[in-house]
Tab-separated table of C-alpha atoms in Angstrom:
chain	number	residue	atom	x	y	z
K	1	UNK	CA	-51.013	-29.357	2.536
K	2	UNK	CA	-54.814	-30.357	2.240
K	3	UNK	CA	-57.745	-29.016	4.452
K	4	UNK	CA	-60.622	-31.394	5.133
K	5	UNK	CA	-63.923	-30.565	6.866
K	6	UNK	CA	-66.517	-32.506	8.623
K	7	UNK	CA	-70.400	-31.959	8.348
K	8	UNK	CA	-71.653	-28.684	9.924
K	9	UNK	CA	-73.569	-29.177	13.257
K	10	UNK	CA	-75.071	-26.115	15.200
K	11	UNK	CA	-73.139	-23.637	12.984
K	12	UNK	CA	-69.693	-25.393	13.587
K	13	UNK	CA	-67.762	-28.342	11.996
K	14	UNK	CA	-64.559	-30.210	12.416
K	15	UNK	CA	-61.454	-28.977	10.653
K	16	UNK	CA	-58.360	-30.956	9.676
K	17	UNK	CA	-55.113	-30.165	7.624
K	18	UNK	CA	-52.428	-32.527	6.756
K	19	UNK	CA	-49.280	-32.972	4.595
K	20	UNK	CA	-47.901	-36.295	3.355
K	21	UNK	CA	-44.291	-36.851	2.191
K	22	UNK	CA	-42.800	-40.231	0.681
K	23	UNK	CA	-39.523	-41.712	1.631
K	24	UNK	CA	-37.754	-44.776	0.452
K	25	UNK	CA	-39.257	-47.025	3.246
K	26	UNK	CA	-41.671	-44.699	5.164
K	27	UNK	CA	-44.309	-42.180	4.861
K	28	UNK	CA	-44.276	-38.902	6.903
K	29	UNK	CA	-47.753	-37.500	7.803
K	30	UNK	CA	-48.318	-34.245	9.752
K	31	UNK	CA	-51.834	-33.382	11.124
K	32	UNK	CA	-53.454	-30.783	13.044
K	33	UNK	CA	-57.200	-29.938	13.849
K	34	UNK	CA	-59.877	-28.647	15.988
K	35	UNK	CA	-63.438	-26.879	15.648
K	36	UNK	CA	-64.123	-24.123	13.057
K	37	UNK	CA	-67.203	-21.703	13.129
K	38	UNK	CA	-69.556	-21.679	10.044
K	39	UNK	CA	-70.723	-18.180	9.760
K	40	UNK	CA	-71.644	-17.873	13.384
K	41	UNK	CA	-70.192	-16.113	16.672
K	42	UNK	CA	-68.719	-18.320	19.245
K	43	UNK	CA	-67.082	-17.543	22.461
K	44	UNK	CA	-66.376	-20.995	24.088
K	45	UNK	CA	-63.301	-21.185	26.330
K	46	UNK	CA	-63.188	-24.994	26.848
K	47	UNK	CA	-65.219	-28.168	26.906
K	48	UNK	CA	-64.695	-28.923	23.333
K	49	UNK	CA	-62.536	-31.985	22.729
K	50	UNK	CA	-60.696	-33.150	19.585
K	51	UNK	CA	-58.978	-36.413	18.650
K	52	UNK	CA	-57.141	-37.228	15.442
K	53	UNK	CA	-56.571	-40.837	14.532
K	54	UNK	CA	-53.813	-41.785	11.876
K	55	UNK	CA	-53.602	-45.321	10.608
K	56	UNK	CA	-51.171	-47.598	12.615
K	57	UNK	CA	-50.030	-44.781	14.951
K	58	UNK	CA	-52.551	-44.424	17.796
K	59	UNK	CA	-53.131	-40.737	16.834
K	60	UNK	CA	-53.354	-37.576	18.998
K	61	UNK	CA	-55.917	-35.662	21.074
K	62	UNK	CA	-56.462	-32.302	22.632
K	63	UNK	CA	-59.187	-30.007	23.947
K	64	UNK	CA	-60.038	-26.281	24.113
K	65	UNK	CA	-62.763	-23.711	23.011
K	66	UNK	CA	-63.896	-21.952	19.977
K	67	UNK	CA	-63.608	-18.258	19.247
K	68	UNK	CA	-65.327	-16.604	16.349
K	69	UNK	CA	-66.859	-13.245	15.796
K	70	UNK	CA	-70.437	-12.928	14.959
K	71	UNK	CA	-71.042	-14.267	11.389
K	72	UNK	CA	-67.388	-15.389	11.094
K	73	UNK	CA	-65.559	-18.677	10.364
K	74	UNK	CA	-62.921	-18.622	13.113
K	75	UNK	CA	-61.242	-21.795	14.147
K	76	UNK	CA	-59.035	-23.191	16.906
K	77	UNK	CA	-56.311	-25.886	16.653
K	78	UNK	CA	-56.592	-28.338	19.609
K	79	UNK	CA	-53.907	-30.790	18.676
K	80	UNK	CA	-51.131	-31.421	16.028
K	81	UNK	CA	-48.357	-34.144	15.549
K	82	UNK	CA	-46.194	-35.713	12.890
K	83	UNK	CA	-46.124	-39.291	12.368
K	84	UNK	CA	-43.666	-41.654	10.489
K	85	UNK	CA	-45.406	-44.810	9.168
K	86	UNK	CA	-43.180	-47.456	7.800
K	87	UNK	CA	-43.807	-49.128	4.432
K	88	UNK	CA	-43.997	-52.715	3.776
K	89	UNK	CA	-43.425	-54.848	0.723
K	90	UNK	CA	-47.024	-54.605	-0.602
K	91	UNK	CA	-48.230	-51.092	-0.055
K	92	UNK	CA	-51.565	-49.747	1.298
K	93	UNK	CA	-53.748	-46.820	1.842
K	94	UNK	CA	-53.791	-44.900	5.253
K	95	UNK	CA	-56.626	-42.904	6.878
K	96	UNK	CA	-56.861	-39.790	9.089
K	97	UNK	CA	-59.913	-39.352	11.202
K	98	UNK	CA	-60.440	-35.947	13.137
K	99	UNK	CA	-63.482	-36.145	15.503
K	100	UNK	CA	-64.496	-32.828	17.440
K	101	UNK	CA	-67.052	-33.021	20.338
K	102	UNK	CA	-68.622	-29.973	21.898
K	103	UNK	CA	-69.863	-30.514	25.502
K	104	UNK	CA	-69.889	-26.800	26.503
K	105	UNK	CA	-73.606	-26.689	26.802
K	106	UNK	CA	-73.773	-24.180	23.894
K	107	UNK	CA	-74.395	-25.576	20.491
K	108	UNK	CA	-73.465	-29.173	21.565
K	109	UNK	CA	-72.625	-31.678	18.992
K	110	UNK	CA	-70.159	-33.913	17.290
K	111	UNK	CA	-68.408	-33.515	13.761
K	112	UNK	CA	-65.976	-35.812	11.925
K	113	UNK	CA	-63.499	-34.959	9.174
K	114	UNK	CA	-61.802	-37.774	7.167
K	115	UNK	CA	-58.974	-38.021	4.777
K	116	UNK	CA	-56.764	-40.862	3.160
K	117	UNK	CA	-53.190	-41.011	1.902
K	118	UNK	CA	-51.086	-43.596	-0.066
K	119	UNK	CA	-48.369	-45.737	1.677
K	120	UNK	CA	-46.924	-47.629	-1.322
K	121	UNK	CA	-44.496	-50.551	-0.982
K	122	UNK	CA	-40.903	-49.487	0.026
K	123	UNK	CA	-38.256	-48.871	-2.787
K	124	UNK	CA	-36.920	-52.054	-4.200
K	125	UNK	CA	-34.700	-53.420	-7.122
K	126	UNK	CA	-34.047	-56.523	-8.807
K	127	UNK	CA	-30.940	-58.661	-8.472
K	128	UNK	CA	-30.581	-60.940	-11.422
K	129	UNK	CA	-28.146	-63.756	-12.204
K	130	UNK	CA	-26.237	-64.658	-15.489
K	131	UNK	CA	-24.519	-68.144	-15.690
K	132	UNK	CA	-21.942	-66.661	-17.930
K	133	UNK	CA	-21.383	-69.493	-20.215
K	134	UNK	CA	-22.911	-72.105	-17.999
K	135	UNK	CA	-26.361	-73.122	-17.198
K	136	UNK	CA	-28.795	-73.224	-14.212
K	137	UNK	CA	-28.503	-69.628	-12.883
K	138	UNK	CA	-30.905	-69.053	-10.086
K	139	UNK	CA	-33.952	-66.808	-10.580
K	140	UNK	CA	-34.116	-63.122	-9.907
K	141	UNK	CA	-34.437	-61.820	-6.380
K	142	UNK	CA	-35.753	-58.529	-5.024
K	143	UNK	CA	-33.655	-56.248	-2.802
K	144	UNK	CA	-35.953	-54.104	-0.457
K	145	UNK	CA	-34.641	-50.675	0.711
K	146	UNK	CA	-32.930	-50.821	4.089
K	147	UNK	CA	-32.976	-54.808	4.069
K	148	UNK	CA	-30.320	-57.231	3.583
K	149	UNK	CA	-30.713	-59.850	0.796
K	150	UNK	CA	-29.291	-63.367	1.073
K	151	UNK	CA	-27.609	-64.291	-2.130
K	152	UNK	CA	-29.162	-67.392	-3.714
K	153	UNK	CA	-27.610	-70.901	-2.774
K	154	UNK	CA	-28.266	-72.220	-6.169
K	155	UNK	CA	-25.002	-73.051	-8.047
K	156	UNK	CA	-24.986	-73.004	-11.741
K	157	UNK	CA	-23.008	-75.678	-13.665
K	158	UNK	CA	-20.603	-75.543	-16.708
K	159	UNK	CA	-18.627	-78.490	-18.370
K	160	UNK	CA	-15.088	-78.680	-17.490
K	161	UNK	CA	-15.363	-75.779	-15.011
K	162	UNK	CA	-15.926	-75.312	-11.266
K	163	UNK	CA	-18.132	-72.485	-10.019
K	164	UNK	CA	-16.501	-70.238	-7.756
K	165	UNK	CA	-18.964	-67.359	-6.880
K	166	UNK	CA	-20.571	-64.255	-8.312
K	167	UNK	CA	-19.089	-60.948	-9.649
K	168	UNK	CA	-20.889	-57.727	-10.829
K	169	UNK	CA	-18.981	-57.971	-14.102
K	170	UNK	CA	-18.571	-60.838	-16.531
K	171	UNK	CA	-14.845	-60.967	-16.313
K	172	UNK	CA	-14.417	-59.941	-12.670
K	173	UNK	CA	-13.245	-61.529	-9.613
K	174	UNK	CA	-15.631	-63.176	-6.941
K	175	UNK	CA	-17.461	-60.611	-4.908
K	176	UNK	CA	-20.307	-62.698	-3.480
K	177	UNK	CA	-20.530	-66.315	-2.447
K	178	UNK	CA	-23.774	-68.310	-2.490
K	179	UNK	CA	-25.800	-67.556	0.707
K	180	UNK	CA	-23.710	-64.525	1.485
K	181	UNK	CA	-25.143	-61.083	2.347
K	182	UNK	CA	-26.011	-58.385	-0.261
K	183	UNK	CA	-26.732	-55.080	1.477
K	184	UNK	CA	-26.341	-52.409	-1.103
K	185	UNK	CA	-29.544	-50.467	-1.889
K	186	UNK	CA	-29.743	-50.973	-5.712
K	187	UNK	CA	-30.043	-53.577	-8.293
K	188	UNK	CA	-27.354	-55.726	-10.027
K	189	UNK	CA	-26.833	-58.427	-12.460
K	190	UNK	CA	-24.394	-61.014	-10.919
K	191	UNK	CA	-22.172	-63.137	-13.157
K	192	UNK	CA	-20.978	-66.515	-12.311
K	193	UNK	CA	-17.185	-66.799	-11.969
K	194	UNK	CA	-15.633	-69.981	-13.310
K	195	UNK	CA	-12.420	-71.856	-12.850
K	196	UNK	CA	-11.375	-74.038	-15.755
K	197	UNK	CA	-10.882	-77.483	-14.650
K	198	UNK	CA	-8.752	-78.830	-17.618
K	199	UNK	CA	-7.032	-77.291	-20.566
K	200	UNK	CA	-7.503	-78.814	-24.055
K	201	UNK	CA	-4.545	-80.423	-25.959
K	202	UNK	CA	-2.439	-78.657	-28.448
K	203	UNK	CA	-1.783	-79.589	-32.188
K	204	UNK	CA	1.018	-78.093	-34.087
K	205	UNK	CA	3.041	-78.701	-37.343
K	206	UNK	CA	0.102	-80.445	-38.869
K	207	UNK	CA	0.622	-81.741	-42.379
K	208	UNK	CA	-1.152	-83.796	-44.922
K	209	UNK	CA	0.472	-84.936	-48.282
K	210	UNK	CA	-0.126	-87.479	-51.003
K	211	UNK	CA	1.386	-90.848	-50.963
K	212	UNK	CA	1.101	-94.378	-52.470
K	213	UNK	CA	-0.944	-97.156	-50.862
K	214	UNK	CA	2.249	-98.345	-49.135
K	215	UNK	CA	2.679	-94.802	-47.423
K	216	UNK	CA	5.457	-93.881	-49.606
K	217	UNK	CA	5.395	-89.976	-50.380
K	218	UNK	CA	4.528	-89.334	-53.866
K	219	UNK	CA	3.105	-86.153	-55.496
K	220	UNK	CA	0.901	-88.299	-57.766
K	221	UNK	CA	-0.180	-90.671	-54.973
K	222	UNK	CA	-3.962	-91.620	-54.707
K	223	UNK	CA	-3.719	-91.845	-50.878
K	224	UNK	CA	-2.526	-89.440	-48.138
K	225	UNK	CA	-0.876	-89.519	-44.732
K	226	UNK	CA	-0.874	-87.210	-41.931
K	227	UNK	CA	1.727	-86.014	-39.317
K	228	UNK	CA	1.482	-83.637	-36.332
K	229	UNK	CA	2.996	-82.751	-33.086
K	230	UNK	CA	0.752	-83.027	-30.039
K	231	UNK	CA	0.810	-81.806	-26.386
K	232	UNK	CA	-1.492	-82.312	-23.455
K	233	UNK	CA	-1.922	-79.398	-21.122
K	234	UNK	CA	-1.756	-79.750	-17.269
K	235	UNK	CA	-4.222	-77.923	-15.030
K	236	UNK	CA	-5.791	-79.496	-12.111
K	237	UNK	CA	-4.272	-82.915	-13.210
K	238	UNK	CA	-1.771	-84.201	-15.668
K	239	UNK	CA	-3.417	-85.589	-18.876
K	240	UNK	CA	-2.042	-87.431	-21.763
K	241	UNK	CA	-3.186	-87.359	-25.436
K	242	UNK	CA	-4.907	-90.730	-26.139
K	243	UNK	CA	-5.684	-90.596	-29.817
K	244	UNK	CA	-5.410	-88.463	-33.025
K	245	UNK	CA	-8.379	-89.048	-35.379
K	246	UNK	CA	-8.375	-88.036	-39.014
K	247	UNK	CA	-11.530	-87.120	-41.346
K	248	UNK	CA	-11.355	-86.201	-44.973
K	249	UNK	CA	-13.592	-84.926	-47.810
K	250	UNK	CA	-13.239	-83.545	-51.286
K	251	UNK	CA	-13.084	-79.763	-51.250
K	252	UNK	CA	-16.557	-78.297	-51.374
K	253	UNK	CA	-18.219	-81.547	-50.127
K	254	UNK	CA	-20.299	-81.305	-46.868
K	255	UNK	CA	-19.865	-84.888	-45.392
K	256	UNK	CA	-16.596	-86.135	-43.663
K	257	UNK	CA	-15.296	-89.563	-44.303
K	258	UNK	CA	-13.604	-91.318	-41.318
K	259	UNK	CA	-9.923	-91.723	-41.934
K	260	UNK	CA	-9.181	-93.698	-38.813
K	261	UNK	CA	-7.166	-92.967	-35.622
K	262	UNK	CA	-3.593	-92.756	-34.850
K	263	UNK	CA	-2.796	-94.558	-31.577
K	264	UNK	CA	-0.941	-92.421	-29.069
K	265	UNK	CA	-0.704	-92.345	-25.397
K	266	UNK	CA	1.657	-89.762	-24.106
K	267	UNK	CA	1.842	-86.165	-22.808
K	268	UNK	CA	3.567	-84.987	-25.860
K	269	UNK	CA	5.146	-86.197	-29.002
K	270	UNK	CA	4.772	-86.541	-32.638
K	271	UNK	CA	2.501	-88.894	-34.705
K	272	UNK	CA	2.350	-90.038	-38.355
K	273	UNK	CA	-0.408	-92.042	-40.014
K	274	UNK	CA	-0.241	-95.001	-42.400
K	275	UNK	CA	-1.679	-94.419	-46.054
K	276	UNK	CA	-5.291	-93.054	-45.721
K	277	UNK	CA	-7.967	-93.674	-48.310
K	278	UNK	CA	-5.773	-95.595	-50.830
K	279	UNK	CA	-7.184	-95.264	-54.444
K	280	UNK	CA	-9.821	-92.866	-53.264
K	281	UNK	CA	-7.922	-89.579	-53.675
K	282	UNK	CA	-8.068	-88.359	-57.326
K	283	UNK	CA	-4.820	-86.695	-58.500
K	284	UNK	CA	-6.894	-83.847	-60.111
K	285	UNK	CA	-8.924	-83.076	-57.086
K	286	UNK	CA	-8.334	-81.038	-53.773
K	287	UNK	CA	-9.122	-82.556	-50.310
K	288	UNK	CA	-9.798	-81.124	-46.816
K	289	UNK	CA	-8.376	-83.060	-43.899
K	290	UNK	CA	-9.491	-82.625	-40.296
K	291	UNK	CA	-7.180	-83.696	-37.618
K	292	UNK	CA	-8.511	-84.017	-33.899
K	293	UNK	CA	-6.440	-84.897	-30.792
K	294	UNK	CA	-8.264	-86.121	-27.722
K	295	UNK	CA	-6.904	-86.354	-24.199
K	296	UNK	CA	-7.547	-88.353	-21.119
K	297	UNK	CA	-9.887	-85.651	-19.822
K	298	UNK	CA	-12.103	-86.056	-22.869
K	299	UNK	CA	-11.087	-82.565	-24.301
K	300	UNK	CA	-10.333	-82.167	-27.913
K	301	UNK	CA	-8.424	-79.862	-30.341
K	302	UNK	CA	-8.790	-79.842	-34.068
K	303	UNK	CA	-6.797	-78.545	-36.912
K	304	UNK	CA	-7.834	-78.577	-40.572
K	305	UNK	CA	-5.408	-78.817	-43.437
K	306	UNK	CA	-5.573	-80.056	-46.954
K	307	UNK	CA	-4.182	-82.080	-49.920
K	308	UNK	CA	-4.001	-80.258	-53.240
K	309	UNK	CA	-4.121	-81.861	-56.843
K	310	UNK	CA	-1.213	-83.104	-58.706
K	311	UNK	CA	0.359	-80.515	-60.917
K	312	UNK	CA	1.342	-81.038	-64.567
K	313	UNK	CA	2.605	-78.870	-67.148
K	314	UNK	CA	2.218	-81.670	-69.876
K	315	UNK	CA	1.642	-85.341	-69.496
K	316	UNK	CA	2.092	-87.978	-72.314
K	317	UNK	CA	0.107	-91.318	-72.246
K	318	UNK	CA	2.343	-94.255	-71.769
K	319	UNK	CA	1.256	-95.582	-75.105
K	320	UNK	CA	2.180	-92.311	-76.819
K	321	UNK	CA	-1.431	-91.861	-78.076
K	322	UNK	CA	-2.644	-89.191	-75.877
K	323	UNK	CA	-1.274	-85.837	-74.478
K	324	UNK	CA	-2.661	-83.637	-71.733
K	325	UNK	CA	-1.854	-80.023	-70.565
K	326	UNK	CA	-2.377	-79.053	-66.935
K	327	UNK	CA	-3.572	-82.546	-65.794
K	328	UNK	CA	-2.441	-86.232	-65.818
K	329	UNK	CA	-3.389	-87.622	-69.281
K	330	UNK	CA	-6.606	-89.770	-68.695
K	331	UNK	CA	-6.384	-91.576	-72.251
K	332	UNK	CA	-5.794	-91.317	-75.883
K	333	UNK	CA	-6.473	-87.984	-77.447
K	334	UNK	CA	-5.844	-84.319	-76.783
K	335	UNK	CA	-6.763	-82.943	-73.246
K	336	UNK	CA	-6.733	-79.464	-71.689
K	337	UNK	CA	-7.290	-78.737	-68.140
K	338	UNK	CA	-7.538	-75.155	-66.711
K	339	UNK	CA	-9.629	-72.244	-66.013
K	340	UNK	CA	-9.396	-70.016	-67.822
K	341	UNK	CA	-7.368	-71.403	-70.830
K	342	UNK	CA	-5.759	-68.742	-73.156
K	343	UNK	CA	-4.401	-69.573	-76.518
K	344	UNK	CA	-1.908	-66.932	-77.551
K	345	UNK	CA	-3.817	-64.469	-75.556
K	346	UNK	CA	-6.716	-64.643	-77.979
K	347	UNK	CA	-10.438	-64.173	-77.216
K	348	UNK	CA	-13.036	-66.410	-79.025
K	349	UNK	CA	-15.164	-63.701	-80.502
K	350	UNK	CA	-16.452	-60.144	-79.915
K	351	UNK	CA	-19.577	-58.625	-80.763
K	352	UNK	CA	-20.224	-56.344	-83.729
K	353	UNK	CA	-21.985	-53.056	-83.606
K	354	UNK	CA	-25.259	-54.805	-84.082
K	355	UNK	CA	-24.902	-56.518	-80.578
K	356	UNK	CA	-24.431	-54.574	-77.504
K	357	UNK	CA	-21.373	-55.500	-75.529
K	358	UNK	CA	-19.242	-58.532	-76.262
K	359	UNK	CA	-19.753	-62.103	-76.030
K	360	UNK	CA	-16.472	-63.706	-75.008
K	361	UNK	CA	-15.514	-67.226	-74.511
K	362	UNK	CA	-12.290	-69.358	-73.899
K	363	UNK	CA	-11.339	-72.710	-75.063
K	364	UNK	CA	-10.715	-75.740	-72.692
K	365	UNK	CA	-13.423	-75.380	-70.252
K	366	UNK	CA	-16.098	-77.927	-69.412
K	367	UNK	CA	-19.426	-77.488	-71.064
K	368	UNK	CA	-20.950	-74.464	-69.251
K	369	UNK	CA	-24.256	-74.452	-71.051
K	370	UNK	CA	-25.789	-71.668	-73.143
K	371	UNK	CA	-24.789	-68.205	-71.954
K	372	UNK	CA	-27.005	-65.390	-73.116
K	373	UNK	CA	-26.660	-61.731	-73.881
K	374	UNK	CA	-29.297	-59.665	-75.738
K	375	UNK	CA	-29.825	-56.254	-77.378
K	376	UNK	CA	-32.180	-54.673	-79.990
K	377	UNK	CA	-34.037	-57.760	-80.735
K	378	UNK	CA	-31.014	-60.045	-81.035
K	379	UNK	CA	-30.139	-62.774	-78.593
K	380	UNK	CA	-26.586	-64.057	-78.844
K	381	UNK	CA	-25.622	-67.360	-76.980
K	382	UNK	CA	-22.371	-69.202	-76.894
K	383	UNK	CA	-21.472	-72.696	-75.520
K	384	UNK	CA	-17.948	-74.007	-74.708
K	385	UNK	CA	-16.638	-77.483	-74.818
K	386	UNK	CA	-12.922	-78.255	-75.076
K	387	UNK	CA	-11.565	-76.607	-78.128
K	388	UNK	CA	-15.097	-76.116	-79.617
K	389	UNK	CA	-17.091	-72.931	-79.266
K	390	UNK	CA	-20.517	-72.766	-80.521
K	391	UNK	CA	-22.389	-69.417	-81.334
K	392	UNK	CA	-26.120	-69.475	-81.506
K	393	UNK	CA	-28.050	-66.279	-82.759
K	394	UNK	CA	-31.676	-65.550	-82.685
K	395	UNK	CA	-33.919	-62.740	-83.260
K	396	UNK	CA	-37.691	-62.087	-83.098
K	397	UNK	CA	-40.230	-60.010	-84.905
K	398	UNK	CA	-38.820	-59.697	-88.194
K	399	UNK	CA	-40.846	-57.624	-90.531
K	400	UNK	CA	-42.073	-59.230	-93.804
K	401	UNK	CA	-39.745	-58.471	-96.720
K	402	UNK	CA	-36.879	-57.107	-94.405
K	403	UNK	CA	-33.258	-58.410	-93.958
K	404	UNK	CA	-31.822	-58.461	-90.484
K	405	UNK	CA	-28.277	-59.467	-89.831
K	406	UNK	CA	-25.589	-59.837	-86.904
K	407	UNK	CA	-21.926	-60.195	-87.358
K	408	UNK	CA	-18.818	-61.099	-85.325
K	409	UNK	CA	-15.178	-60.697	-85.895
K	410	UNK	CA	-13.549	-64.242	-85.850
K	411	UNK	CA	-10.092	-64.025	-84.333
K	412	UNK	CA	-7.038	-65.165	-86.337
K	413	UNK	CA	-6.272	-68.719	-85.599
K	414	UNK	CA	-9.751	-70.061	-85.821
K	415	UNK	CA	-11.490	-71.723	-88.763
K	416	UNK	CA	-14.454	-69.478	-89.788
K	417	UNK	CA	-16.804	-72.334	-90.340
K	418	UNK	CA	-17.055	-75.786	-89.031
K	419	UNK	CA	-20.723	-76.436	-89.512
K	420	UNK	CA	-24.065	-74.582	-89.766
K	421	UNK	CA	-27.336	-75.931	-88.666
K	422	UNK	CA	-30.660	-74.191	-89.070
K	423	UNK	CA	-34.107	-75.685	-89.177
K	424	UNK	CA	-35.305	-72.865	-91.669
K	425	UNK	CA	-32.399	-72.972	-94.030
K	426	UNK	CA	-33.456	-72.553	-97.677
K	427	UNK	CA	-32.098	-71.247	-101.045
K	428	UNK	CA	-35.210	-68.972	-101.726
K	429	UNK	CA	-33.585	-65.582	-102.556
K	430	UNK	CA	-37.081	-64.026	-102.755
K	431	UNK	CA	-37.077	-64.356	-98.932
K	432	UNK	CA	-39.256	-67.384	-98.008
K	433	UNK	CA	-37.805	-68.435	-94.724
K	434	UNK	CA	-34.041	-67.846	-95.720
K	435	UNK	CA	-31.288	-68.086	-93.322
K	436	UNK	CA	-27.642	-67.825	-94.592
K	437	UNK	CA	-24.289	-66.396	-93.483
K	438	UNK	CA	-21.348	-64.818	-95.266
K	439	UNK	CA	-17.453	-64.723	-94.280
K	440	UNK	CA	-15.496	-61.710	-95.254
K	441	UNK	CA	-11.982	-61.582	-96.259
K	442	UNK	CA	-11.056	-60.354	-92.716
K	443	UNK	CA	-12.751	-63.453	-91.237
K	444	UNK	CA	-15.789	-61.553	-90.136
K	445	UNK	CA	-18.901	-63.612	-89.963
K	446	UNK	CA	-22.519	-62.217	-90.684
K	447	UNK	CA	-25.673	-64.122	-90.109
K	448	UNK	CA	-28.624	-62.970	-92.382
K	449	UNK	CA	-32.430	-63.583	-92.170
K	450	UNK	CA	-34.910	-62.379	-94.636
K	451	UNK	CA	-38.380	-62.174	-93.008
K	452	UNK	CA	-41.612	-63.213	-95.025
K	453	UNK	CA	-43.530	-62.506	-91.780
K	454	UNK	CA	-42.979	-61.865	-88.069
K	455	UNK	CA	-40.835	-64.924	-87.114
K	456	UNK	CA	-38.320	-66.223	-84.628
K	457	UNK	CA	-35.213	-67.845	-86.067
K	458	UNK	CA	-32.006	-69.378	-84.973
K	459	UNK	CA	-28.614	-69.815	-86.465
K	460	UNK	CA	-25.838	-71.963	-84.844
K	461	UNK	CA	-22.363	-71.749	-85.876
K	462	UNK	CA	-19.508	-73.852	-84.359
K	463	UNK	CA	-15.845	-72.792	-84.667
K	464	UNK	CA	-12.885	-74.979	-84.112
K	465	UNK	CA	-9.295	-73.974	-83.290
K	466	UNK	CA	-6.952	-73.974	-86.206
């Protein structure tokens, strides 16, 4: 409740009291008012008129007198009323004006008291739309309290689907049709409900295997062929599978190569291709194959399969001048294919106490480049190529007049030395840029360096299988 007073005239003034309460779609205002003495005595029985105007209501009026003891502040209520003012969509500020006029002949005059109150927009909520896998959902709408919202007539679209209506859940049934009525006071997200027009085809029993250029199955074939069972699925019509396409690529590659299309035109059946990519499929490589069925509705289904390498325990060249293990023999000589390759379970080498950890290698791998491990100033690197394994040892900051050394245990079955290369090799026992190695009776190899200054040197030792 709030009290408001007008300006004092002839020892009296207008008096107004009011309350305001907010509802979801209206404002309730209760007012009452009349004259009030200001430190003066009054005994007026009538002829004082009071009117109270409230925005958009027409107001209320009344009349009466004013009674107050000498020197007092008495008042009289001439009129009162409660008004309910409807809210709109934008909101506004309302006003209250209380005017009191004294025509009694004693202390005549007029005084006006004024007040204002807020009348905000009525309660409202957002109704939004989600295309739920489609596109073209209508924009959000505003639902006002006590009003009925008309659902948007805009229809979203989705390939191979027909729009059915709207639901308050993504997987629910239709609750609202376009242009229907939404009367609930509250917001919501409406999800599009779809009906699938057509079902995609189905591929099963998809196989790809090596064959000759003539299409004859062969584990060493440099072509491949594909077979598959297919089936179209009926929904709103009865489609047929109209083609099965094939693409292929070497395992790990990014681009696909077109392998052609198997011509079919039936609701179901099996299909088999002729030789695909003759001469292009290496026997020691793996390949990925993508098989795709297309139906008369334009829908597709894909299955990925593969063709593995040819497997060999041992292969001898037709001339008898070459042998290969783990692959087809590519030519004269000795060939080993595999990762890793283990000979009698042996490791190539292991680090001595002068080198932290171990440097390990295996024979028969492609050249892997220099691999590094370092500790205490030493750097050990190894390189692998076929049956050869090369160790490279380096150290830095050798003090003048000091020997440094690093050793490895050479496994049984390996020759202790094949060759040694060193740019700073010399016979000077006094220590002028001397690099050398020694081989113990147990096959332990030690590389030595005598420093005549702070230097950086390298030894390279290559081992060959026995």
